Every structure is written in structure tokens, then in C-alpha cells.
XYZ file of C-alpha atoms in Angstrom:
489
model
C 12.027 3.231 12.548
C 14.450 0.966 14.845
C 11.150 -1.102 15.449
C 10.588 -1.396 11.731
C 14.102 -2.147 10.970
C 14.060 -4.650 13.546
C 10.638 -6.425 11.997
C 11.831 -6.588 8.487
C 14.874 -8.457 9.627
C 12.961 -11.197 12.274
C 10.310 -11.631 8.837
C 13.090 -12.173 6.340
C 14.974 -14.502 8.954
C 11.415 -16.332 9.365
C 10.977 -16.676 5.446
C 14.726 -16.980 4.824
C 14.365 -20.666 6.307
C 11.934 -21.789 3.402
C 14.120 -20.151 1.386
C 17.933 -19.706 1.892
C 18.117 -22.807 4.164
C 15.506 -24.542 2.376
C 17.034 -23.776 -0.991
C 20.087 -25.179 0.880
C 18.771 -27.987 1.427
C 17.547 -28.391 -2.160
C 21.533 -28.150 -2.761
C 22.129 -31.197 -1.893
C 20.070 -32.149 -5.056
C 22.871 -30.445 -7.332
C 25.791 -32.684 -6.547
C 23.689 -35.915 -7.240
C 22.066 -34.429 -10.424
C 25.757 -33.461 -11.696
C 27.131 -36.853 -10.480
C 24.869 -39.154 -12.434
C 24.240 -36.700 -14.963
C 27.820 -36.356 -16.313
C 28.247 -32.620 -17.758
C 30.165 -34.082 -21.194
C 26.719 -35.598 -22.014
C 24.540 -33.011 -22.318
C 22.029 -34.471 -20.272
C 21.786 -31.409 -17.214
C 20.609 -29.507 -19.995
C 17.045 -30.636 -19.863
C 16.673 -29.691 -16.373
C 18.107 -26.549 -16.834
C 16.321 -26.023 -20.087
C 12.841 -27.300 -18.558
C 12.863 -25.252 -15.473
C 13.618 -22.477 -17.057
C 10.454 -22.474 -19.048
C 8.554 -23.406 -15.928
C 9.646 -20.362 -14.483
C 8.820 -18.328 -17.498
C 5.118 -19.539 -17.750
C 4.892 -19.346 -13.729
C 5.156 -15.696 -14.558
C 2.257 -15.581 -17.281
C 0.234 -17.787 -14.995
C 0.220 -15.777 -11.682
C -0.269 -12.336 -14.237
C 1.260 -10.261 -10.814
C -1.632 -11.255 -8.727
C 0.939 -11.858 -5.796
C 1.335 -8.316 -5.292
C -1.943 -7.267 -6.905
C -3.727 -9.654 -4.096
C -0.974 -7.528 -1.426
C -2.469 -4.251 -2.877
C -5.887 -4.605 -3.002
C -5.983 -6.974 0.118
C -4.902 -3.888 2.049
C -6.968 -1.196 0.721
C -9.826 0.735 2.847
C -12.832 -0.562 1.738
C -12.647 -3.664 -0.016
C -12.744 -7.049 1.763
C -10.144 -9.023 1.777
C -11.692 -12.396 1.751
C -13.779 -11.192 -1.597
C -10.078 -10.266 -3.228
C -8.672 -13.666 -2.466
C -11.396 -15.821 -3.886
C -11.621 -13.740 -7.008
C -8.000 -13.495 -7.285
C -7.539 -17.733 -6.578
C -10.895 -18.686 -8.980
C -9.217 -15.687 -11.492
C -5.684 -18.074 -11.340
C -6.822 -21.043 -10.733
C -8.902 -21.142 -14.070
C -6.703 -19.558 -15.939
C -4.006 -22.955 -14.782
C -6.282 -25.366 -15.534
C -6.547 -23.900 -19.129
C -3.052 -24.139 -19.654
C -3.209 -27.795 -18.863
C -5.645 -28.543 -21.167
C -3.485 -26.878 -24.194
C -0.635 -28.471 -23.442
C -2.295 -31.963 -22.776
C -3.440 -31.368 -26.478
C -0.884 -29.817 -27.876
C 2.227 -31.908 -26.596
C 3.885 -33.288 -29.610
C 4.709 -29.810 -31.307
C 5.510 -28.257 -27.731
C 8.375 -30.862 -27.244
C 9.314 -30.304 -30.389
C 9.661 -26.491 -29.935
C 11.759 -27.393 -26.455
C 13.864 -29.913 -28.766
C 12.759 -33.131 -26.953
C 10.306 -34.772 -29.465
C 11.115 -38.203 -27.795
C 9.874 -36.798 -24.413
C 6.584 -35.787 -24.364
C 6.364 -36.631 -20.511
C 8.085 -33.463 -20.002
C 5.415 -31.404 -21.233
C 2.470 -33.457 -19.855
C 3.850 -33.683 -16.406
C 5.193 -29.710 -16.154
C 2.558 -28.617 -17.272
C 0.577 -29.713 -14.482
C 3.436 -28.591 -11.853
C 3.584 -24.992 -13.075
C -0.298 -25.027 -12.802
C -0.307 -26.174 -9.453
C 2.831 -23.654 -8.580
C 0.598 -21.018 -9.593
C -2.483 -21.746 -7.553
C -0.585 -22.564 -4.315
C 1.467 -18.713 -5.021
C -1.847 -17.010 -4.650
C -2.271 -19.488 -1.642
C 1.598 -18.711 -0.091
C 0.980 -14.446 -1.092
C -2.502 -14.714 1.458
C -0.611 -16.626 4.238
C 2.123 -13.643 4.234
C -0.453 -11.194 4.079
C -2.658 -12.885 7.393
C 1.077 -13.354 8.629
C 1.484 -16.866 8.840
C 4.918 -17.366 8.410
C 4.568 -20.584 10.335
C 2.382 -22.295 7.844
C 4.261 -21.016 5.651
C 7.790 -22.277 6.432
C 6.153 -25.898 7.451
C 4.588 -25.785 3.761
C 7.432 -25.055 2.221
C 9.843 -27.946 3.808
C 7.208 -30.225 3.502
C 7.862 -30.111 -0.141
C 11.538 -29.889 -0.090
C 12.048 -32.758 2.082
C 9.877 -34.865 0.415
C 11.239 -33.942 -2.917
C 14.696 -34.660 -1.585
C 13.901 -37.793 -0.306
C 12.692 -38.870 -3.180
C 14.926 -37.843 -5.393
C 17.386 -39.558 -3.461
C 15.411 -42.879 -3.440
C 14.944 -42.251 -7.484
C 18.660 -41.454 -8.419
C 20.816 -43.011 -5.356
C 19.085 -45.849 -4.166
C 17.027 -47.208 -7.057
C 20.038 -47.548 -9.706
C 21.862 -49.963 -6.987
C 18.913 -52.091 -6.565
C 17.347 -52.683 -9.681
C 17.385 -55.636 -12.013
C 16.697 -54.547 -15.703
C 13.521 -56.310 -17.129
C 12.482 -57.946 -13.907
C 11.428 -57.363 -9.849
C 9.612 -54.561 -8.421
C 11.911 -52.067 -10.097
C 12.446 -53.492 -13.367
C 10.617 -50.540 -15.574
C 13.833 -48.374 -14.529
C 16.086 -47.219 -16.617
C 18.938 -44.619 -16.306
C 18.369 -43.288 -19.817
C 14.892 -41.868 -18.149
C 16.537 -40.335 -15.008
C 15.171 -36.448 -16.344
C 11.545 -37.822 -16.075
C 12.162 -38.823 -13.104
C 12.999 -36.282 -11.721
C 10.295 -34.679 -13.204
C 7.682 -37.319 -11.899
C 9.172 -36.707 -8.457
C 8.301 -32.894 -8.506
C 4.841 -33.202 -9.782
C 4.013 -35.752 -6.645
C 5.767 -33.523 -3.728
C 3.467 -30.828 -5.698
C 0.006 -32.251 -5.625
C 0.469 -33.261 -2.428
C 1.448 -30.068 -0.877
C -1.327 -28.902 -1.906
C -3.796 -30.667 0.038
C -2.013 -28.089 2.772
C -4.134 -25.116 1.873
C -7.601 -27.109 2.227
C -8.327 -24.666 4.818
C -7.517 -21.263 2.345
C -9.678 -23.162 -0.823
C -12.300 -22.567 1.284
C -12.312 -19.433 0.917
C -13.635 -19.681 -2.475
C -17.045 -19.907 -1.059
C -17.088 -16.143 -1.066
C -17.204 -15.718 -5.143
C -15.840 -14.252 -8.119
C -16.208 -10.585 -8.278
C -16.208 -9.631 -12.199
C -16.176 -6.007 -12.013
C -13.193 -6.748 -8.774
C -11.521 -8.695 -10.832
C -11.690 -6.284 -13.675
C -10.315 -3.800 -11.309
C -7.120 -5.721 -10.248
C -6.699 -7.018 -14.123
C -6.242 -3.298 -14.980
C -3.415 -2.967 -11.759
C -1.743 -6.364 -12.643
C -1.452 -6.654 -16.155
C 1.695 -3.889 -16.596
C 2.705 -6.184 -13.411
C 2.371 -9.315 -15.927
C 4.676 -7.387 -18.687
C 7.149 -6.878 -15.588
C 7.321 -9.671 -14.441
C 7.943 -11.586 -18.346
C 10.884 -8.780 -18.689
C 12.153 -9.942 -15.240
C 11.718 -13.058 -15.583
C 13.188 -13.182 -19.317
C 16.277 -11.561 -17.557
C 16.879 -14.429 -15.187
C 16.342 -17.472 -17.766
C 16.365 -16.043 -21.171
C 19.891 -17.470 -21.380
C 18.874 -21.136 -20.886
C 16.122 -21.066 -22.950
C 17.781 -19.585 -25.900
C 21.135 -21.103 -25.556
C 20.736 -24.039 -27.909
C 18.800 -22.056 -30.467
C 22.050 -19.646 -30.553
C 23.933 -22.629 -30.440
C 22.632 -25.792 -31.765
C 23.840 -29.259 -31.572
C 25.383 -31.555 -28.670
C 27.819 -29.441 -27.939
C 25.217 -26.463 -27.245
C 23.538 -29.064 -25.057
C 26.863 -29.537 -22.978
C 27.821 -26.239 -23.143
C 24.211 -25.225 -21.625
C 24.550 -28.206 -19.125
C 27.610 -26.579 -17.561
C 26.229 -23.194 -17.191
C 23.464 -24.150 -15.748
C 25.430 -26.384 -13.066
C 27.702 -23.314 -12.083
C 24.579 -20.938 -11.683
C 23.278 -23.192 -9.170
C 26.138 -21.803 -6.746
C 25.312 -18.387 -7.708
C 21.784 -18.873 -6.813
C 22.500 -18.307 -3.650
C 21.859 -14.587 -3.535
C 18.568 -15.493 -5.483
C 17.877 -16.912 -2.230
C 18.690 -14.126 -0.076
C 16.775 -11.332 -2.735
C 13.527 -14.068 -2.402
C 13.437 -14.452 1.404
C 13.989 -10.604 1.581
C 11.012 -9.458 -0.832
C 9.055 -12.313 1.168
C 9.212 -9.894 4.422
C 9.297 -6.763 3.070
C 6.566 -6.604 -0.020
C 3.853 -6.809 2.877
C 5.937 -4.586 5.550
C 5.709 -1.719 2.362
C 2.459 -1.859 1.191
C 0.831 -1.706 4.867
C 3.046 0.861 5.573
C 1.684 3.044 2.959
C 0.604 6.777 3.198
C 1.168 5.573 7.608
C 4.618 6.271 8.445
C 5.197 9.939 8.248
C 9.179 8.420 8.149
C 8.612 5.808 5.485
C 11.227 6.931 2.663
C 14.208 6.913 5.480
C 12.851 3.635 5.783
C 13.033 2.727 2.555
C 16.727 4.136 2.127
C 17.705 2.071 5.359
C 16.074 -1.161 4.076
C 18.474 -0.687 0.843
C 21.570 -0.174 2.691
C 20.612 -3.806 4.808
C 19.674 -5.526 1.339
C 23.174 -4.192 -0.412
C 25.243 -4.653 2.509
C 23.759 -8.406 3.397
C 24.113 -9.139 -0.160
C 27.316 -8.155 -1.044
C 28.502 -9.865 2.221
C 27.327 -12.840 0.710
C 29.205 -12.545 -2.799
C 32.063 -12.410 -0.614
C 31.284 -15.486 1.097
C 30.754 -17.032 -1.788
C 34.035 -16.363 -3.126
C 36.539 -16.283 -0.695
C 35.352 -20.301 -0.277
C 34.769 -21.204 -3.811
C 37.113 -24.285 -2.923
C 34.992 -25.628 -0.758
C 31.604 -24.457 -1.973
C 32.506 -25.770 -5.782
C 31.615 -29.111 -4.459
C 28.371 -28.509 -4.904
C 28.768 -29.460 -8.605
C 30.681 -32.565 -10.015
C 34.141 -31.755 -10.811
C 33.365 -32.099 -14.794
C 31.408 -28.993 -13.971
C 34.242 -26.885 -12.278
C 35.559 -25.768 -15.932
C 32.255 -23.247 -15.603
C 33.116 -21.894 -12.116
C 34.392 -18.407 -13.785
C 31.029 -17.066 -14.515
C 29.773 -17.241 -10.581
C 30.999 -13.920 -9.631
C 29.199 -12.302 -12.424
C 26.412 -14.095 -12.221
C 25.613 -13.352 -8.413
C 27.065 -9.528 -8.970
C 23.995 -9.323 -11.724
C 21.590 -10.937 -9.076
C 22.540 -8.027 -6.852
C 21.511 -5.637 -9.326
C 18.324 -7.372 -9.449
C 17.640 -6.948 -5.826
C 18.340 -3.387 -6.028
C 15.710 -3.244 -8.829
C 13.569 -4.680 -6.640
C 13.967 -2.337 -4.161
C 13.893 0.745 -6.081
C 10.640 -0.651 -7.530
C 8.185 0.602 -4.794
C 8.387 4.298 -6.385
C 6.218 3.013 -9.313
C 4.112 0.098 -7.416
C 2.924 2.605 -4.372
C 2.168 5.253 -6.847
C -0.299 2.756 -8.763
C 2.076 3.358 -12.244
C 3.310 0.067 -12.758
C 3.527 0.301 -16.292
C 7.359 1.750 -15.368
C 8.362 -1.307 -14.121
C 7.337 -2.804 -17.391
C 8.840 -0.193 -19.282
C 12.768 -0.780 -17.415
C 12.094 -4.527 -17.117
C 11.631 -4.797 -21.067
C 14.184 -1.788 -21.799
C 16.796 -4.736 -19.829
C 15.343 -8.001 -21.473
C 16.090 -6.062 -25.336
C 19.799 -5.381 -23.755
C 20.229 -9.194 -22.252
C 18.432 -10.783 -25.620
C 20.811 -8.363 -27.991
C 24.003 -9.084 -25.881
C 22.813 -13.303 -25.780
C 22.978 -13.321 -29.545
C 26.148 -11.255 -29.981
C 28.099 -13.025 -27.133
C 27.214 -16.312 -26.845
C 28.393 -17.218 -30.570
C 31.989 -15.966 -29.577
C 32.293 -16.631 -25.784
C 29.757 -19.358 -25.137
C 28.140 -19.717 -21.516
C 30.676 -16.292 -20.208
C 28.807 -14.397 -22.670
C 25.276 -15.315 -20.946
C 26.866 -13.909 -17.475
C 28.125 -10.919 -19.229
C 24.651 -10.611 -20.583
C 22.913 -10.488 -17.986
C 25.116 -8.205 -15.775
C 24.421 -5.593 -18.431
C 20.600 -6.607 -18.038
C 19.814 -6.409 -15.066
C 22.433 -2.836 -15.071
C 20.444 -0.924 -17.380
C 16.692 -2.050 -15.369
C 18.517 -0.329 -12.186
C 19.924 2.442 -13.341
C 17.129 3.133 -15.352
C 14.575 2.650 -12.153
C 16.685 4.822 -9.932
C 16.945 7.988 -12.601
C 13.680 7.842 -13.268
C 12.241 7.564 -9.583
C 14.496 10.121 -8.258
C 12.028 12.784 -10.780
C 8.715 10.957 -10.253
C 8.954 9.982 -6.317
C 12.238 11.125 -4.851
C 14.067 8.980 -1.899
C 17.287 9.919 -0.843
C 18.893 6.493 -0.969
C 22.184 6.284 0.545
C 24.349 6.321 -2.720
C 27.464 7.429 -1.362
C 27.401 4.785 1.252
C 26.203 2.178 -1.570
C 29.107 2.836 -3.736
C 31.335 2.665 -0.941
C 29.906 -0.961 -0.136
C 30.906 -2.228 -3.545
C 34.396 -0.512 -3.855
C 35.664 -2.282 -0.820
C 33.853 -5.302 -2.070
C 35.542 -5.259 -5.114
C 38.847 -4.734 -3.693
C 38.563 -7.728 -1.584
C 37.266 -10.082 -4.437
C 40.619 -8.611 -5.856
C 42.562 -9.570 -3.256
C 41.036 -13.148 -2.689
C 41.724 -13.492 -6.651
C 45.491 -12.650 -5.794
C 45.790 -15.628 -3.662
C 44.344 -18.060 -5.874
C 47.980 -20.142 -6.350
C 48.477 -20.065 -2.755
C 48.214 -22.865 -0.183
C 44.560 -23.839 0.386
C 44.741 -23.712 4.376
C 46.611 -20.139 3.935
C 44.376 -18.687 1.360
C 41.121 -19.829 3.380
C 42.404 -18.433 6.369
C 43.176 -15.070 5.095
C 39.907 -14.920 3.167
C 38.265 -15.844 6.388
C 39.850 -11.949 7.948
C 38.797 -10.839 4.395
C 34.918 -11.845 5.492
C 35.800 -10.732 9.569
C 36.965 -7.484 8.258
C 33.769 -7.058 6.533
C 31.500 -8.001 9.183
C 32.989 -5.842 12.105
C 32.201 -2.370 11.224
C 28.436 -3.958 11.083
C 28.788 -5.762 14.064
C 30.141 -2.295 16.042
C 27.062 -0.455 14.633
C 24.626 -3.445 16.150
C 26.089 -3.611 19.314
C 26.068 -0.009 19.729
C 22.518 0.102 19.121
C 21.136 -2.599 21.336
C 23.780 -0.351 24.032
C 21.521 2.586 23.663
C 18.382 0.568 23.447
């Protein structure tokens, strides 16, 4: 169990650098967007507008064969090679499909997204999401051969690159241009979006010429009746995974429908600019299912012990997680920097926001019940049961409190999936989580956001400082507990 403990935490520290310090790095991104992007015009809204549909039709393009290709990959009796041709040829068509519709049908797309004077951003993210979804397949079979290596070198090419260039495209380039003449006389700050855009779909196609050695494994086929046979494990995946992934961006792409006009457009372009800070225990939830999807389905019907594994693996994720609100809040003034300061009006909605992503990582976790079982149609069932509560509580809220109501919203979301997950899989495959101890985690969590919130008016060195024994205070019964253990070792 120790050993297992112990191997879940080295993987999520080895895919924790593509993604929390990656992610990071991708950061640095935010307070140049926000800087030439001033929140009073609107403009951040397109990015957070656009890549929120990219993540939504990332979803429908994958269909769940991430952890369909994780399931079947590690079954007795089926090869593995034959599963991750069929399941890259079963994506990878289905992508370039996608391309071709919206290649044809860009005018009324950019309509629907409310930029008819931009078709670029349809023809150009189109392609990106396509290639996203072919390299996922790609990224799920490097975990599963455990090649976190390639994976983590991967995965910073394209974030260095993409910084770099972004940095040439929105820092450098606006200093050195002359309008209508020299080599950089086609720029124009009115186009910075597409830009930005044009920059992602490069660092993209390139990256891909990484997995050369993986397309080759589409010399061993397409197995119809395989194919069949994951299609009929993936698809209540696929409704999952739209549910969850309405949850997390439902709110962006919705928000200037509920409320039209520019000010809808600044209104969204502030939001999304404060949930970039919350993200950060996206980050954490991402890095952890990166290490521990694999670790749970190869442990299956093996480990006599497995469900006390389970519970301890929650207690980590909570604990971890909640250690990182914390963080978070007891140096908001430093970390709000992030953003431009005509962002910092949004700043409220942080601590909900990242208290809602917790509840998604729990949902995570509690998911296994339904996945290991082979009834995935439950996750489908919670994950849609949440969307109808977020979507309800979006058009009720947002009207009255603006961009607080989408935080709200999706507290109560991502609330009802968990709850809902844990009831249920307590009567269909019982694990005696740790609830006690989980509960206990977030009352002393929530008594020290309520104390950092107490010395908000104080002096900054003062109230860092004694947030800083807030976070110590925190960390030391954990600390004890590991020091103990490597004692006994």
C-alpha cells in the first residue's frame, strides 16, 4: 500500500511538471493578454469565449477514448497495439471530419459564436481542436507504456514555443512595427485575438510531428467489430464527459447569450481573467488523474487492498488540494498580479471558483465505482443531473449578479455530481472513504480562509506573514505523519 502510495505521488509529481508548472508557465501568458487586452473593452472575451468551445468540442472529439484506450489496453486478451490503431484511425477520422464542416460551414458558425467579422477563428480552431484530439489518444498511450518522459518533453515543447511566440506576437512586434510598410507592416493591434490564435495552431502542428514514432502504429489496422466494442464502453463516457465538461465552461459560453451587448462582453472578459488564478487547482486535479487513471485500472481485480487504496488516494487529493486553496488565498496580493489591475474588480469569485474545482476532483475520484464496474452510464447520469443544476442556476443568477452568479453556479454544479456519485456508490460498490477525516479537512480550511479574510485591512507585510503560519500550521501535522513514516521505513 505504502509502495503504491508512494508511486502515485512520484507519477503525479512527474506529470504535474507538464501540467502545474507547465500551466505556470503558460501564466505568464495571462498578464500580457490582460495588459494589451484592456478588460473595459471587451476584447478578453473572445479568448475566453473561443477556448471554451474548444474545450467543449475536444470532449465530443475524443468520445472518452482516453480512458476507453486505458481500459481495453489493459484487458487479458486483447492486444494492445490493435486497440491503439483502431482507437487513433477511430479519432483521427472522426477530426478530420470536423474540419471539413467547419471549413464549409464558417460564416454561420461565427455567427452563432457572435464574431461574423472573424471567420479566422473558426477556420484556424477548428484545425487545433482536431489536432488536440489526435495527439490525446497519442499522450493517453504514452501514459499507458509509461513514458512520462516523452511525455513531459512533449508537453513543454509546446508551451515554450507558444510562449515565445506569443511574446514575439504581442510584446515585441507592436514596438517594432511600421503600419503599411517593412517586414511587419500587415500588423495590426485590432487583430491581436487571431493572433493569438495563429500562434496556437503552429506550436500545434508542429508538436505533432513528435509522435511520428506512435502514428506508426497505425500499420496494425482498424478493428470494426473492436471498435464497435469500445464505442459501446465509451459512448456513456462521451455523455460524461459533455456534462463535465458543460460544468467547467458552460458559463463562458452562455454568458453573452444571458447577457447580450458590450457590456456582457466586458463583463465575460473579467470573469474569465479572474478564473485564470483559480485554475490553478485545475492544474493540480489534471496532473493527479494523469498518474492515477493508469495506477487504477492496472490495479484492477490485483490488489486484494485496493479500496483502502482508493480511500487513501482521496484523503492525499483533498488534503493537497485544499492546501492549495489556501495558498491561493492567503497570497491573493501577490498572486492577483497575474491579471491587469482593471481585472482585480473580479478577484471575489476565486475562492468559489477553486472550492467548486475541488468538488470536481472529488467527483473524479469517486468515479472509479462506476468506470471499474463497466456502468459508465452513472457517470453520465450525475454529470448531466449537475450540468441541468449549473445551466438552471446560469440563467437565474447571472441576470441579477452577473459573473458571481456563474461561480455560485457552478459550486452548486459540481455539489450535486459529488454528492450524488458518493450516495449512489456507497449502495452499488461500497468504499469506506475517510469522511470524517474529509470533513474535518474543510472545517479547518474554512476557518482559516476566515481568518485570512479578517485581516484583509491590515498591513500587507503583517497580514502575509501571519497567513504564511496560517499555511505552516497546515502543513505540519502532514509533515509529522511523513517523517514518521520514512522513520519506520
Amino acid at each position: 500500500m505504502a509502495n503504491k502510495l508512494a508511486s502515485l505521488a512520484k507519477d503525479t509529481a512527474i506529470y504535474g511538471a507538464s501540467s502545474i508548472v507547465g500551466r505556470f508557465l503558460n501564466y505568464l501568458l495571462v498578464p500580457l493578454y490582460t495588459h494589451v487586452i484592456k478588460a473595459q473593452t471587451g476584447g478578453y472575451a473572445a479568448v475566453t469565449k473561443v477556448y471554451a468551445w474548444t474545450a467543449f468540442l475536444l470532449v465530443i472529439l475524443i468520445f472518452g477514448m482516453e480512458t476507453t484506450l486505458l481500459r481495453f489496453g489493459n484487458k487479458e486478451g486483447e492486444d494492445r497495439n490493435r486497440v491503439f490503431s483502431t482507437a487513433l484511425i477511430g479519432v483521427g477520422s472522426f477530426s478530420a471530419l470536423f474540419v471539413l464542416l467547419c471549413q464549409i460551414f464558417t460564416a454561420p458558425i461565427a455567427n452563432l459564436l457572435g464574431y461574423p467579422t472573424h471567420l479566422d477563428y473558426v477556420r484556424v480552431m477548428s484545425i487545433v481542436v482536431a489536432l488536440d484530439a489526435f495527439q490525446a489518444v497519442m499522450f493517453t498511450w504514452l501514459r499507458m507504456e509509461n513514458r512520462a518522459l516523452k511525455f513531459v518533453i512533449l508537453k513543454f515543447y509546446f508551451i515554450i514555443l507558444n510562449i515565445g511566440l506569443n511574446l514575439f506576437f504581442v510584446l515585441l512586434v507592436p514596438k517594432i512595427y511600421t503600419p503599411g510598410a517593412g517586414m511587419f507592416g500587415w500588423f495590426s493591434m485590432e487583430n491581436i485575438v487571431s493572433y493569438i490564435f495563429y500562434v496556437n495552431l503552429f506550436c500545434t502542428a508542429t508538436a505533432t510531428f513528435g509522435f511520428i514514432p506512435e502514428i506508426r502504429y497505425l500499420r496494425f489496422g482498424f478493428d470494426k467489430a473492436l471498435f464497435g466494442r469500445m464505442l459501446q464502453y465509451s459512448w456513456p463516457l462521451l455523455l460524461l464527459g459533455i456534462a463535465g465538461i458543460l460544468n467547467q465552461v458552460a458559463d463562458k459560453i452562455c454568458y453573452t447569450w444571458i447577457a447580450p451587448g458590450h457590456q456582457g462582453e466586458v463583463e465575460l472578459g473579467l470573469y474569465g481573467g479572474a478564473v485564470k488564478i483559480a485554475m490553478i487547482l485545475s492544474m493540480l486535479t489534471q496532473a493527479f488523474r494523469y498518474a492515477y487513471e493508469p495506477l487504477v485500472f492496472s490495479a484492477n481485480r490485483k490488489d486484494a487492498d485496493k479500496k483502502k487504496f482508493y480511500a487513501d488516494a482521496m484523503d492525499y487529493f483533498v488534503y493537497f488540494s485544499l492546501l492549495a486553496f489556501l495558498a491561493v488565498i492567503c497570497y491573493m496580493d501577490i498572486i492577483k498580479y497575474i491579471v491587469d489591475s482593471s481585472y482585480w474588480e473580479a478577484l471575489p469569485v476565486i475562492p468559489i471558483v477553486m472550492l467548486a474545482e475541488i468538488f470536481m476532483g472529488i467527483y473524479f475520484n469517486l468515479s472509479f465505482w462506476y468506470k471499474l464496474i463497466d456502468k459508465t452510464w452513472w457517470g453520465a447520469v450525475f454529470s448531466f443531473t449537475g450540468c441541468a443544476v449549473l445551466i438552471t442556476m446560469l440563467c437565474v443568477l447571472i441576470p441579477r449578479y452577473g459573473y458571481m452568479g456563474c461561480a455560485w453556479a457552478g459550486f452548486c454544479g459540481y455539489g450535486v455530481c459529488m454528492l450524488l456519485s458518493y450516495f449512489i456508490g456507497q449502495k452499488q460498490n461500497k468504499i469506506e472513504y475517510h469522511v470524517w477525516k474529509i470533513l474535518a479537512y474543510f472545517a479547518v480550511a474554512m476557518v482559516f480562509w476566515y481568518a485570512a479574510n479578517l485581516m484583509n485591512n491590515w498591513n500587507i507585510i503583517l497580514r502575509l506573514a501571519l497567513r504564511t503560519i496560517l499555511l505552516v500550521i497546515w502543513v505540519i501535522p502532514f509533515a509529522l505523519k511523513f517523517l514518521r513514516s520514512r522513520k519506520h521505513a
